[in-house]
Amino acid sequence: MNASDTTSRRWLWTGLILTGLFVIVPLLLSLAGRSYFYQIANTIMIFALLAASMHLVTGVAGLLQLGHAAFYGIGGYGAALLATHFKLSFAATIPLAGLMAALIAFLVAVPTMRLVSIYFAVATLGIGQMLHVITLNWVAVTKGPNGILLFGGMKLFDIDFSKPVPAYYLVAVIVAACVYVIHRLSHSYYGNALRALREDDQCADAMGINTPRLKLESFTVSGFFAGVAGALWAHTAGYISPADFNFNVSILILSMVVLGGLGSLPGSILGAIILIGLPEVLREFKAGDFRNIIIGVVLFGVILFQPRGLIGEVSALDFIRNQFGLGRKARSDGKQMRVGWL
Amino acid sequence: MDYYLQQLVIGLSLGMVYALVAIGFTLIFGVLNVVNFAHGEIYTIGAFAGLLLFVSFAPPLVVVLLVVLAVGALTGVGLERFAFKPFRRFNDEATLKSRAMREATLMSSLALSIVAREGIELVFGSQFQSLPLQHMLNSPIKIGPVTIVDGDLIIFGTSFLMLAGLQFVLKHTSVGLSIRAVSNNALGARYVGIDTDRTIAWTFAVGSGMGAVAGILVGLYYGAIFPAMGFTPGIKAFVAMVMGGLSSIPGAVICALIIGISEALSSIFVSSVWQDLVAYAFLIITLIFFPRGIFGGARERV
C-alpha cells in the first residue's frame, strides 16, 4: 500500500466518523424522538471523552490510574460552582473547569510521579477518595450529598443549549475536538515517548527521556480533558452529586479502557459505547440492577480471556510472552502453552 | 481526660481490626508480590456469613467466629483459584515479579470484588442489615473512669488469639515454614521441592480467614453490615501494609494500631465524617516520604 492510499483511507474513516456523529446519529435520535435517548447519547460521548483521557495516561503512558473520577468530579463541581456562584456563562465554565482539573492533577502528580506501578495506582486511589470525602462533607461549598442543581442559562448566540438537539451538537463538537487532540498527542513522537515509558520506564530513562516530566505532562493533560468531560456532564445533566464521581465511576472508566484495549484510542471509545450502551439495551429486559455486575464480569472476562482488549495494541500477557519467549513455545506433547484458563 | 482514654480504647479496637485485615494483605503480598483488591470483599463476606448464621441458628459467638474463619478461608482459596492462578503460568522469577503480572491480577481481583459486592447487594439490598439486638457487642462495662463495651474486650481477645495463632502457624508448622520460604524466595522454594501453588492457596486461606473474622467482629461491634462495608477497611489495611514496609507482619500490625488510634483521636478535633481522611493522608505521606515503609522493610523499587 502506498502513502496516498493510506491518506485517502484515513480521510474516508474521518469522514465516516464525522458523518456518523453529526448526521446519522442525530437523525436516528430525532426519529426516535425521545429526549431520554439524547441524554444517553450525551452520556456515551462524555464517557468516550473520559475513556480517551484515561487512555492517554493508562493506555499510552502505562500509569494505572484508579482515581480518574476525581478529576471528572473537579470539572463537574468546578463548572457547577462557577455557573451558580459566579454567574459565569456556561461557555466560559467548560474550559475553566478543565483548567481547574488540570491544575489539581498537576499538584497531585508532582509528589506522586516518582512512584511506579501499583504504588502509583494506590496513590491515585487514595487521592480520589480524599476528594470524594471532601465533596461529600464540605457542605458549605458543595452542598454535600444533596448535590447542586444548575438552572438553565445555557444560552449563547441566541441558541438555547439546554434543548436536546443543540445540547447534543455542543457535546459532540467539544468531545470530537478533544478526542482529536488526544489522538494527535498519542500518535506522535510525543506519544511514542509515552509508549517507551509504558514498556520500560527505566530503559526510557536511560535513553535520555525525561520520564518524570512526561508522566507529569500526560497526567495533567488527561486531568484537563476529564475536567472538560465533568463540565459537560454538569451542564447536560443539570444536576450533580458526589455519587456521580465515586470510586465505581473510576472503575467504570478503567473497564472501558481495558475492554477496548490498552493503548488503543478507538478501543477506549468503543469500550465507552459498549459499557454505557449495553446496560441501556439490557434495560428492556429489566436488567438495570445487573449493570455493575455486568461491568465486573466483563472486566474479569476481558482480563482473563482477551487481555489485549477488543482492539488493543498491547496486552499485559503478550508483554510477558515477548519478554521471555515462553508463551508461544510448543510443549513436548505438541500442545501450545497458553496463558489463561488451562 | 476520660474522654481521651475512651477514644484511645475505641482506637485500639479499631486498629486491631485493621491489623487483622492488614495481615491478610501482607501475607499475600509476601508470597505473590501482588495486591489483592478483593480482600475487602472477604471482610464483607465474613460479616454476611456471620449474620446469616446468627439469624438462622443463633449459635454462641465462638462457633460463629470459627465458622466465619472457615468460610473466609474457603472464599480466599476460591478467589486465588479464579483471580490469581490463571495468571501464574510461568514460573521464572522475572515473570512472577513482573509489573504486567501484578497489574493483571490487580484488575482481575478488582473485577471479582465488584462482582462479589454487587452480587451481595442484589441478594440483600444495599441498606444496613438489621442484626438481632441481643447479638450486638455493645453492653457497657465500667473500668474505673472509662466506660467500654464488651465488644472492645472481645475484639482485643479474638485479635490477640488470632495473632498468636498466626505466629504459631508461621513458626511451628510445615505450612508456615513453606509460606515463609515462598515469601522469602519463591523460586528457591520451588527448587527445594515446596509445592508453591499449594502454599499460595494456604496463604490465601490464612489471610482471608483473618479478614473474614475482622468483618463479623466489626459488624457486631457497630451493628453495621452492608455490601460496601469492606471498601474503606480494605484501603486502611492496605495503608497499614504500605506503612509497615509491605511484607513485615509486625510492621503492619503496629501501623494498623497507629491508624486506628489516630482516627479515633482525630474525632476529638474534627467532625467524625472527616476521619477517613486520616488514613488517606497517612497513605499519601507514606508513599511520598517513606516509600519503603516507616520501618524500612521493602527491598524493591516502589
XYZ file of C-alpha atoms in Angstrom:
644
model
C 0.000 0.000 0.000
C 1.442 3.361 -0.921
C 1.270 6.581 1.012
C -1.624 8.164 -0.880
C -3.735 5.051 -0.252
C -3.193 5.385 3.466
C -4.033 9.066 3.343
C -7.227 8.545 1.401
C -8.267 5.735 3.714
C -7.650 7.978 6.673
C -9.821 10.692 5.109
C -12.514 8.118 4.394
C -12.576 6.980 8.009
C -12.547 10.508 9.360
C -15.401 11.414 7.017
C -17.400 8.353 8.018
C -16.973 9.006 11.726
C -17.848 12.685 11.424
C -20.914 11.963 9.264
C -21.993 9.338 11.766
C -21.523 11.674 14.698
C -23.068 14.809 13.204
C -25.648 13.492 10.723
C -26.675 9.882 11.158
C -26.890 9.656 14.964
C -28.873 12.927 15.316
C -31.161 11.743 12.528
C -31.799 8.455 14.313
C -32.292 10.273 17.600
C -34.815 12.657 16.095
C -36.654 9.709 14.549
C -36.803 8.053 17.974
C -37.875 11.445 19.246
C -37.410 10.905 22.975
C -35.208 13.276 24.964
C -34.110 10.307 27.060
C -32.217 8.936 24.060
C -30.433 12.276 23.665
C -29.376 12.025 27.285
C -27.947 8.538 26.666
C -26.114 9.764 23.583
C -24.608 12.624 25.597
C -23.581 10.261 28.382
C -21.898 7.962 25.888
C -19.975 10.858 24.339
C -18.908 12.222 27.732
C -17.692 8.812 28.833
C -15.943 8.388 25.495
C -14.005 11.558 26.317
C -13.279 10.261 29.828
C -12.101 6.928 28.458
C -9.968 8.750 25.876
C -8.372 10.909 28.564
C -7.658 7.851 30.693
C -6.342 6.097 27.599
C -3.654 8.758 27.366
C -2.404 8.158 30.874
C -3.138 4.447 31.402
C -3.085 3.023 27.903
C -0.306 5.050 26.338
C 1.860 6.114 29.262
C 1.136 2.943 31.235
C 0.289 4.601 34.546
C -2.517 2.671 36.187
C -4.988 5.344 37.328
C -7.593 4.404 39.930
C -8.817 7.907 40.742
C -9.841 9.305 37.391
C -13.345 10.110 38.612
C -11.803 12.661 40.969
C -10.735 14.904 38.087
C -14.061 14.323 36.357
C -15.666 15.423 39.621
C -13.481 18.512 39.942
C -14.532 19.513 36.441
C -18.194 18.885 37.240
C -18.162 20.746 40.543
C -15.937 23.478 39.141
C -18.344 24.156 36.284
C -21.405 23.962 38.518
C -19.959 26.317 41.147
C -18.664 28.797 38.583
C -22.066 28.833 36.905
C -24.182 29.090 40.049
C -21.981 31.178 42.393
C -20.143 33.420 39.987
C -22.826 33.500 37.286
C -20.302 32.810 34.557
C -21.563 31.923 31.108
C -21.532 28.191 30.517
C -19.219 28.661 27.544
C -16.578 30.059 29.887
C -17.071 27.433 32.581
C -16.173 24.492 30.349
C -12.535 25.438 29.637
C -12.160 26.894 33.148
C -13.361 23.630 34.682
C -10.817 21.797 32.530
C -8.067 24.121 33.716
C -9.068 23.631 37.346
C -8.931 19.859 36.973
C -5.588 20.157 35.187
C -4.199 22.303 37.984
C -5.283 19.797 40.646
C -3.943 16.935 38.529
C -0.630 18.769 38.289
C -0.497 19.317 42.043
C -1.342 15.654 42.625
C 1.189 14.497 40.094
C 4.185 16.451 41.375
C 4.711 14.377 44.524
C 3.446 11.020 43.189
C 5.285 10.896 39.864
C 8.278 9.021 41.216
C 6.128 6.095 42.302
C 5.813 3.132 39.957
C 3.067 0.670 39.028
C 0.757 -0.323 41.860
C 2.105 2.282 44.266
C 1.122 4.964 41.822
C -2.246 3.268 41.333
C -2.900 3.224 45.049
C -1.747 6.814 45.489
C -4.256 7.935 42.837
C -6.903 5.805 44.521
C -6.161 7.487 47.852
C -6.312 10.955 46.327
C -9.542 10.138 44.515
C -11.074 9.000 47.782
C -9.863 12.113 49.591
C -11.534 14.341 47.022
C -14.693 12.258 47.262
C -14.780 12.628 51.065
C -14.251 16.369 50.645
C -17.095 16.832 48.140
C -19.330 14.730 50.352
C -18.608 16.627 53.580
C -17.640 20.174 52.675
C -21.298 21.079 52.775
C -20.765 24.853 52.770
C -19.418 24.780 49.229
C -20.530 21.548 47.594
C -23.906 21.171 49.366
C -22.715 17.696 50.385
C -24.754 14.643 49.367
C -27.626 16.836 48.158
C -25.670 17.862 45.100
C -26.014 21.023 43.056
C -28.802 21.937 40.673
C -27.951 24.038 37.628
C -30.732 26.213 36.276
C -30.825 26.539 32.513
C -28.929 29.579 31.395
C -27.156 27.667 28.635
C -27.655 30.427 26.119
C -25.049 31.561 23.617
C -25.614 33.481 20.331
C -29.373 33.147 20.901
C -29.207 29.377 20.834
C -30.612 27.619 23.861
C -28.231 24.761 24.525
C -30.442 23.192 27.140
C -32.711 21.887 24.345
C -31.827 18.299 23.347
C -30.616 18.898 19.784
C -28.293 21.881 20.426
C -27.029 20.143 23.578
C -26.202 17.073 21.519
C -24.281 19.137 18.979
C -22.484 21.066 21.709
C -21.277 17.872 23.380
C -20.458 16.247 20.049
C -18.341 19.176 18.852
C -16.403 19.531 22.093
C -15.864 15.786 22.506
C -14.781 15.381 18.883
C -12.307 18.252 19.215
C -10.861 16.893 22.473
C -10.604 13.361 21.134
C -8.840 14.717 18.053
C -6.271 16.444 20.269
C -5.749 13.240 22.270
C -5.412 11.324 19.005
C -2.728 13.687 17.745
C -0.941 13.575 21.100
C -0.861 9.811 21.306
C 0.103 9.257 17.660
C 3.162 11.458 17.517
C 6.766 11.356 18.621
C 5.441 12.567 21.921
C 3.098 9.587 22.105
C 5.969 7.278 21.211
C 7.950 8.650 24.130
C 4.986 7.895 26.366
C 4.856 4.362 24.947
C 8.531 3.920 25.737
C 7.669 4.905 29.279
C 4.961 2.276 29.367
C 7.149 -0.520 28.066
C 10.056 0.097 30.417
C 10.457 3.315 32.300
C 13.980 2.599 33.492
C 15.078 1.876 29.946
C 13.390 5.032 28.674
C 15.133 6.970 31.408
C 18.460 5.503 30.380
C 17.855 6.587 26.790
C 17.541 10.191 27.824
C 13.782 10.563 28.093
C 12.798 12.777 30.982
C 10.319 10.296 32.463
C 9.023 12.217 35.494
C 8.321 15.200 33.288
C 6.485 13.097 30.697
C 4.404 11.459 33.388
C 3.608 14.860 34.843
C 2.548 16.254 31.494
C 0.421 13.315 30.424
C -1.270 13.230 33.816
C -2.051 16.950 33.686
C -3.371 16.803 30.130
C -5.520 13.827 30.997
C -6.834 15.737 34.009
C -7.762 18.655 31.759
C -9.874 16.504 29.454
C -11.503 14.723 32.383
C -12.395 18.165 33.757
C -13.948 19.189 30.436
C -15.978 15.975 30.482
C -17.104 16.786 34.016
C -18.226 20.265 32.964
C -20.166 18.834 30.029
C -21.823 16.355 32.365
C -22.768 19.057 34.863
C -24.342 21.207 32.135
C -26.166 18.487 30.219
C -27.444 16.616 33.265
C -28.326 19.846 35.095
C -27.662 18.201 38.451
C -24.543 16.754 40.051
C -23.914 14.963 43.327
C -20.869 13.216 44.812
C -22.316 9.842 43.796
C -21.653 10.737 40.143
C -17.925 10.787 40.818
C -17.217 7.931 43.233
C -14.794 5.029 43.023
C -17.191 2.953 40.916
C -17.006 5.572 38.182
C -13.205 5.364 38.173
C -13.519 1.613 37.784
C -16.134 2.028 35.059
C -13.760 4.243 33.058
C -10.875 1.849 33.644
C -13.070 -1.027 32.451
C -13.814 0.873 29.249
C -10.121 1.331 28.540
C -9.280 -2.288 29.371
C -12.248 -3.633 27.399
C -11.365 -1.612 24.332
C -7.720 -2.483 24.677
C -4.933 -0.686 26.473
C -3.173 1.756 24.210
C -5.890 1.993 21.566
C -7.910 5.195 21.288
C -10.700 3.735 19.122
C -10.770 0.830 21.562
C -11.344 3.113 24.540
C -14.202 4.844 22.750
C -15.699 1.544 21.696
C -15.415 0.422 25.334
C -17.351 3.518 26.417
C -20.068 2.872 23.837
C -20.400 -0.744 24.937
C -20.325 -0.230 28.689
C -22.785 2.677 28.675
C -24.907 1.359 25.812
C -25.153 -2.271 26.877
C -26.953 -1.644 30.188
C -29.372 0.674 28.354
C -30.128 -2.020 25.794
C -30.498 -4.580 28.567
C -32.854 -2.252 30.424
C -35.555 -3.535 28.077
C -35.065 -6.902 29.724
C -35.280 -5.448 33.246
C -31.572 -5.912 33.711
C -30.888 -2.473 35.172
C -29.981 -3.983 38.562
C -27.261 -6.078 36.982
C -25.448 -3.105 35.496
C -22.481 -3.122 37.868
C -22.259 -6.894 37.949
C -22.083 -6.871 34.155
C -19.231 -4.383 34.340
C -17.368 -6.612 36.808
C -17.927 -9.744 34.750
C -16.907 -8.009 31.517
C -13.737 -6.649 33.124
C -12.843 -10.053 34.559
C -13.593 -11.912 31.333
C -11.571 -9.479 29.250
C -8.527 -9.670 31.512
C -8.692 -13.438 31.581
C -9.589 -14.347 28.025
C -8.779 -11.331 25.900
C -6.111 -9.366 27.736
C -5.434 -7.404 24.571
C -8.940 -5.993 24.717
C -11.113 -5.634 21.634
C -8.660 -3.632 19.521
C -5.733 -3.116 21.822
C -2.129 -2.635 20.888
C -0.568 -4.259 23.943
C -1.697 -6.911 26.286
C -0.330 -7.483 29.709
C 0.282 -11.126 28.966
C 1.636 -10.696 25.461
C 4.119 -8.412 27.049
C 5.320 -11.297 29.184
C 5.407 -13.661 26.228
C 7.509 -11.354 24.117
C 9.684 -10.504 27.011
C 10.600 -14.033 27.912
C 9.741 -16.003 24.781
C 7.790 -18.546 26.764
C 4.134 -18.447 25.882
C 4.185 -19.437 22.244
C 6.615 -22.297 22.656
C 5.096 -25.682 21.864
C 5.279 -28.119 24.726
C 6.779 -31.567 24.286
C 3.330 -33.136 23.818
C 2.685 -30.838 20.871
C 0.105 -28.681 22.643
C 0.547 -24.952 22.728
C 1.081 -23.452 26.128
C -1.444 -20.740 26.748
C -1.826 -18.101 29.339
C -5.234 -18.090 30.909
C -7.501 -20.870 31.924
C -5.751 -24.228 31.377
C -9.170 13.128 80.125
C -11.628 10.264 80.443
C -12.907 11.095 77.010
C -9.393 10.813 75.609
C -8.932 7.432 77.279
C -12.239 6.298 75.896
C -11.264 7.338 72.386
C -7.947 5.554 72.880
C -9.752 2.301 73.696
C -12.002 2.690 70.666
C -8.947 3.442 68.548
C -7.157 0.361 69.806
C -10.026 -1.950 68.942
C -10.417 -0.259 65.555
C -6.691 -0.663 64.999
C -6.829 -4.336 65.959
C -9.479 -4.912 63.310
C -7.397 -3.111 60.701
C -4.465 -5.248 61.795
C -6.392 -8.457 61.164
C -7.272 -7.253 57.660
C -3.759 -5.935 57.037
C -2.182 -9.280 57.907
C -4.066 -10.905 55.053
C -2.779 -8.247 52.663
C 0.754 -8.587 53.976
C 0.845 -12.385 53.779
C -0.450 -12.366 50.220
C 1.880 -9.587 49.177
C 4.721 -11.506 50.763
C 4.240 -14.680 48.752
C 2.952 -13.306 45.451
C 4.108 -9.672 45.347
C 0.625 -8.642 44.250
C -2.138 -6.609 45.821
C -5.340 -8.489 46.431
C -8.026 -5.930 45.743
C -10.788 -8.336 46.696
C -9.583 -8.559 50.285
C -12.159 -6.010 51.418
C -14.905 -8.198 49.982
C -13.657 -11.160 52.028
C -14.283 -8.953 55.053
C -17.830 -8.247 53.821
C -18.439 -11.914 53.095
C -17.275 -12.778 56.623
C -19.735 -10.304 58.087
C -22.616 -11.597 55.983
C -21.782 -15.236 56.736
C -21.874 -14.418 60.448
C -25.132 -12.507 60.037
C -26.804 -15.416 58.248
C -25.613 -17.787 60.932
C -26.956 -15.585 63.730
C -30.311 -15.157 62.054
C -30.822 -18.805 61.190
C -29.263 -20.782 64.082
C -28.247 -18.218 66.717
C -25.246 -20.256 67.883
C -22.806 -18.981 70.523
C -20.288 -16.393 69.395
C -17.315 -18.769 69.447
C -19.000 -21.095 66.961
C -19.853 -18.174 64.701
C -16.270 -16.951 64.742
C -14.959 -20.406 63.870
C -17.450 -20.878 61.047
C -16.675 -17.399 59.688
C -12.973 -18.241 59.828
C -13.638 -21.350 57.746
C -15.894 -19.502 55.280
C -13.278 -16.810 54.857
C -10.534 -19.359 54.286
C -12.591 -21.199 51.665
C -13.525 -17.948 49.914
C -9.873 -16.976 49.887
C -8.866 -20.249 48.261
C -11.621 -19.843 45.676
C -10.525 -16.293 44.981
C -6.964 -17.430 44.462
C -8.111 -20.137 42.080
C -10.164 -17.780 39.925
C -8.383 -14.442 40.045
C -4.719 -15.266 40.614
C -3.876 -18.780 39.499
C -4.808 -18.349 35.819
C -2.157 -15.646 35.534
C 0.593 -17.756 37.038
C 1.533 -19.999 34.161
C 5.235 -19.299 34.047
C 7.453 -19.926 36.968
C 10.584 -17.966 36.302
C 11.355 -15.234 38.749
C 11.114 -12.362 36.283
C 7.541 -13.319 35.371
C 6.468 -13.858 38.953
C 7.590 -10.367 39.855
C 6.754 -8.603 36.602
C 4.680 -5.473 36.529
C 2.297 -6.913 33.960
C 1.525 -9.835 36.248
C 0.770 -7.515 39.117
C -1.481 -5.257 37.140
C -3.359 -8.155 35.566
C -4.045 -9.752 38.954
C -4.838 -6.389 40.460
C -7.510 -5.851 37.843
C -8.829 -9.410 37.984
C -9.215 -9.249 41.755
C -10.795 -5.820 41.412
C -13.261 -7.245 38.887
C -14.144 -10.160 41.158
C -14.588 -7.782 44.067
C -17.121 -5.782 42.047
C -18.962 -8.978 41.156
C -18.975 -10.111 44.795
C -20.129 -6.762 46.168
C -22.852 -6.301 43.593
C -23.936 -9.913 43.999
C -24.379 -9.413 47.738
C -26.224 -6.188 47.026
C -28.629 -7.943 44.651
C -29.461 -10.574 47.247
C -29.577 -8.453 50.408
C -30.091 -4.903 49.134
C -27.666 -2.068 49.685
C -29.049 -0.871 53.024
C -27.776 -1.781 56.501
C -28.808 -5.251 57.570
C -30.735 -5.414 60.791
C -28.988 -7.508 63.370
C -30.849 -9.040 66.342
C -30.031 -6.690 69.202
C -29.054 -9.353 71.718
C -26.143 -10.387 69.473
C -24.629 -6.959 69.262
C -21.472 -6.432 71.242
C -22.232 -3.179 72.955
C -23.232 -3.831 76.554
C -21.245 -1.298 78.559
C -18.608 -2.249 81.110
C -17.197 0.290 83.542
C -13.476 0.126 84.289
C -12.564 2.945 86.632
C -13.438 6.214 84.925
C -13.676 4.706 81.437
C -16.753 3.024 80.034
C -16.007 0.457 77.361
C -18.278 -2.097 75.757
C -17.801 -5.844 75.815
C -17.142 -5.651 72.073
C -13.828 -3.931 72.776
C -12.761 -6.796 75.018
C -13.950 -9.429 72.557
C -12.127 -7.722 69.678
C -8.936 -7.499 71.755
C -9.229 -11.100 72.899
C -10.002 -12.526 69.470
C -7.318 -10.483 67.764
C -4.667 -11.488 70.293
C -5.675 -15.127 69.956
C -5.530 -14.924 66.187
C -2.209 -13.113 66.160
C -0.786 -15.742 68.494
C -2.302 -18.467 66.340
C -0.777 -16.900 63.234
C 2.595 -16.723 64.906
C 2.264 -20.401 65.841
C 1.242 -21.410 62.323
C 4.053 -19.449 60.736
C 6.796 -20.543 63.103
C 5.872 -24.065 64.167
C 4.060 -25.827 61.335
C 5.233 -27.091 57.988
C 2.653 -24.943 56.190
C 4.017 -21.878 57.950
C 7.545 -22.887 57.084
C 6.671 -23.188 53.402
C 4.791 -19.860 53.480
C 7.885 -18.192 54.893
C 10.067 -19.962 52.359
C 7.941 -18.894 49.375
C 7.725 -15.309 50.552
C 11.474 -15.234 51.069
C 12.285 -16.599 47.637
C 9.587 -18.202 45.504
C 11.930 -19.744 43.004
C 14.296 -21.104 45.648
C 11.366 -22.632 47.495
C 10.292 -24.360 44.294
C 13.802 -25.695 43.703
C 13.919 -27.332 47.109
C 10.669 -29.118 46.419
C 7.990 -26.946 48.019
C 4.646 -27.054 46.237
C 4.315 -23.317 45.670
C 0.749 -23.407 44.305
C -0.414 -25.192 47.419
C 1.483 -22.808 49.650
C -0.082 -19.837 47.922
C -3.538 -21.357 48.408
C -2.738 -21.851 52.104
C -1.594 -18.251 52.370
C -4.878 -17.040 50.924
C -6.744 -19.327 53.319
C -4.932 -17.988 56.397
C -5.075 -14.331 55.369
C -8.692 -14.421 54.218
C -9.855 -16.282 57.311
C -8.484 -13.486 59.483
C -10.047 -10.820 57.258
C -13.444 -12.517 57.434
C -13.327 -12.686 61.248
C -12.467 -8.981 61.330
C -15.583 -8.375 59.215
C -18.004 -10.099 61.570
C -16.372 -8.534 64.648
C -16.872 -5.036 63.237
C -20.358 -5.917 62.097
C -21.301 -6.934 65.641
C -19.483 -4.010 67.216
C -21.118 -1.263 65.153
C -24.211 -3.168 64.100
C -23.491 -2.054 60.546
C -23.403 -4.822 57.958
C -23.872 -3.730 54.354
C -22.451 -4.772 50.965
C -19.979 -1.902 50.591
C -18.615 -2.194 54.141
C -15.350 -3.788 53.060
C -14.077 -0.969 50.898
C -12.784 1.504 53.492
C -11.264 -1.033 55.911
C -9.628 -2.657 52.910
C -7.956 0.609 51.932
C -6.943 1.350 55.507
C -5.443 -2.093 55.908
C -3.594 -1.541 52.671
C -2.250 1.723 54.058
C -1.098 -0.136 57.162
C 0.675 -2.676 54.985
C 2.460 0.013 52.965
C 3.401 1.922 56.110
C 4.683 -1.215 57.769
C 7.032 -1.970 54.936
C 4.967 -4.262 52.668
C 5.984 -7.711 53.842
C 6.537 -7.205 57.529
C 3.713 -8.537 59.692
C 4.750 -6.806 62.956
C 5.149 -3.569 60.978
C 1.650 -3.892 59.527
C 0.127 -4.582 62.947
C 1.846 -1.620 64.584
C 0.861 0.705 61.741
C -2.722 -0.574 61.812
C -2.846 0.340 65.507
C -1.365 3.758 64.739
C -4.025 4.373 62.082
C -6.843 3.179 64.320
C -5.761 5.343 67.243
C -5.160 8.427 65.093
C -8.600 8.065 63.565
C -10.271 7.765 66.936
C -8.297 10.678 68.373
C -8.942 12.826 65.283
C -12.650 12.798 66.109
C -11.800 14.887 69.189
C -10.702 17.751 66.974
C -12.848 17.464 63.853
C -16.231 16.055 62.987
C -16.127 12.282 62.600
C -17.131 12.433 58.923
C -13.588 13.595 58.184
C -11.843 10.746 59.943
C -11.489 8.700 56.769
C -9.162 11.401 55.524
C -6.641 10.460 58.218
C -5.873 7.104 56.641
C -5.670 8.581 53.127
C -3.336 11.283 54.377
C -1.167 8.620 56.001
C -1.134 6.752 52.689
C -0.019 9.736 50.652
C 2.568 10.845 53.217
C 3.989 7.343 53.482
C 4.168 6.846 49.732
C 5.868 10.172 49.184
C 8.239 10.379 52.122
C 8.745 6.785 53.286
C 8.102 4.665 50.206
C 9.868 1.762 51.873
C 7.582 1.919 54.884
C 8.367 3.622 58.141
C 10.349 0.617 59.313
C 12.214 0.327 56.046
C 11.157 -3.187 55.106
C 10.718 -3.196 51.336
C 13.581 -4.320 49.198
C 12.376 -3.219 45.811
C 11.528 -0.192 43.748
C 8.224 1.393 44.647
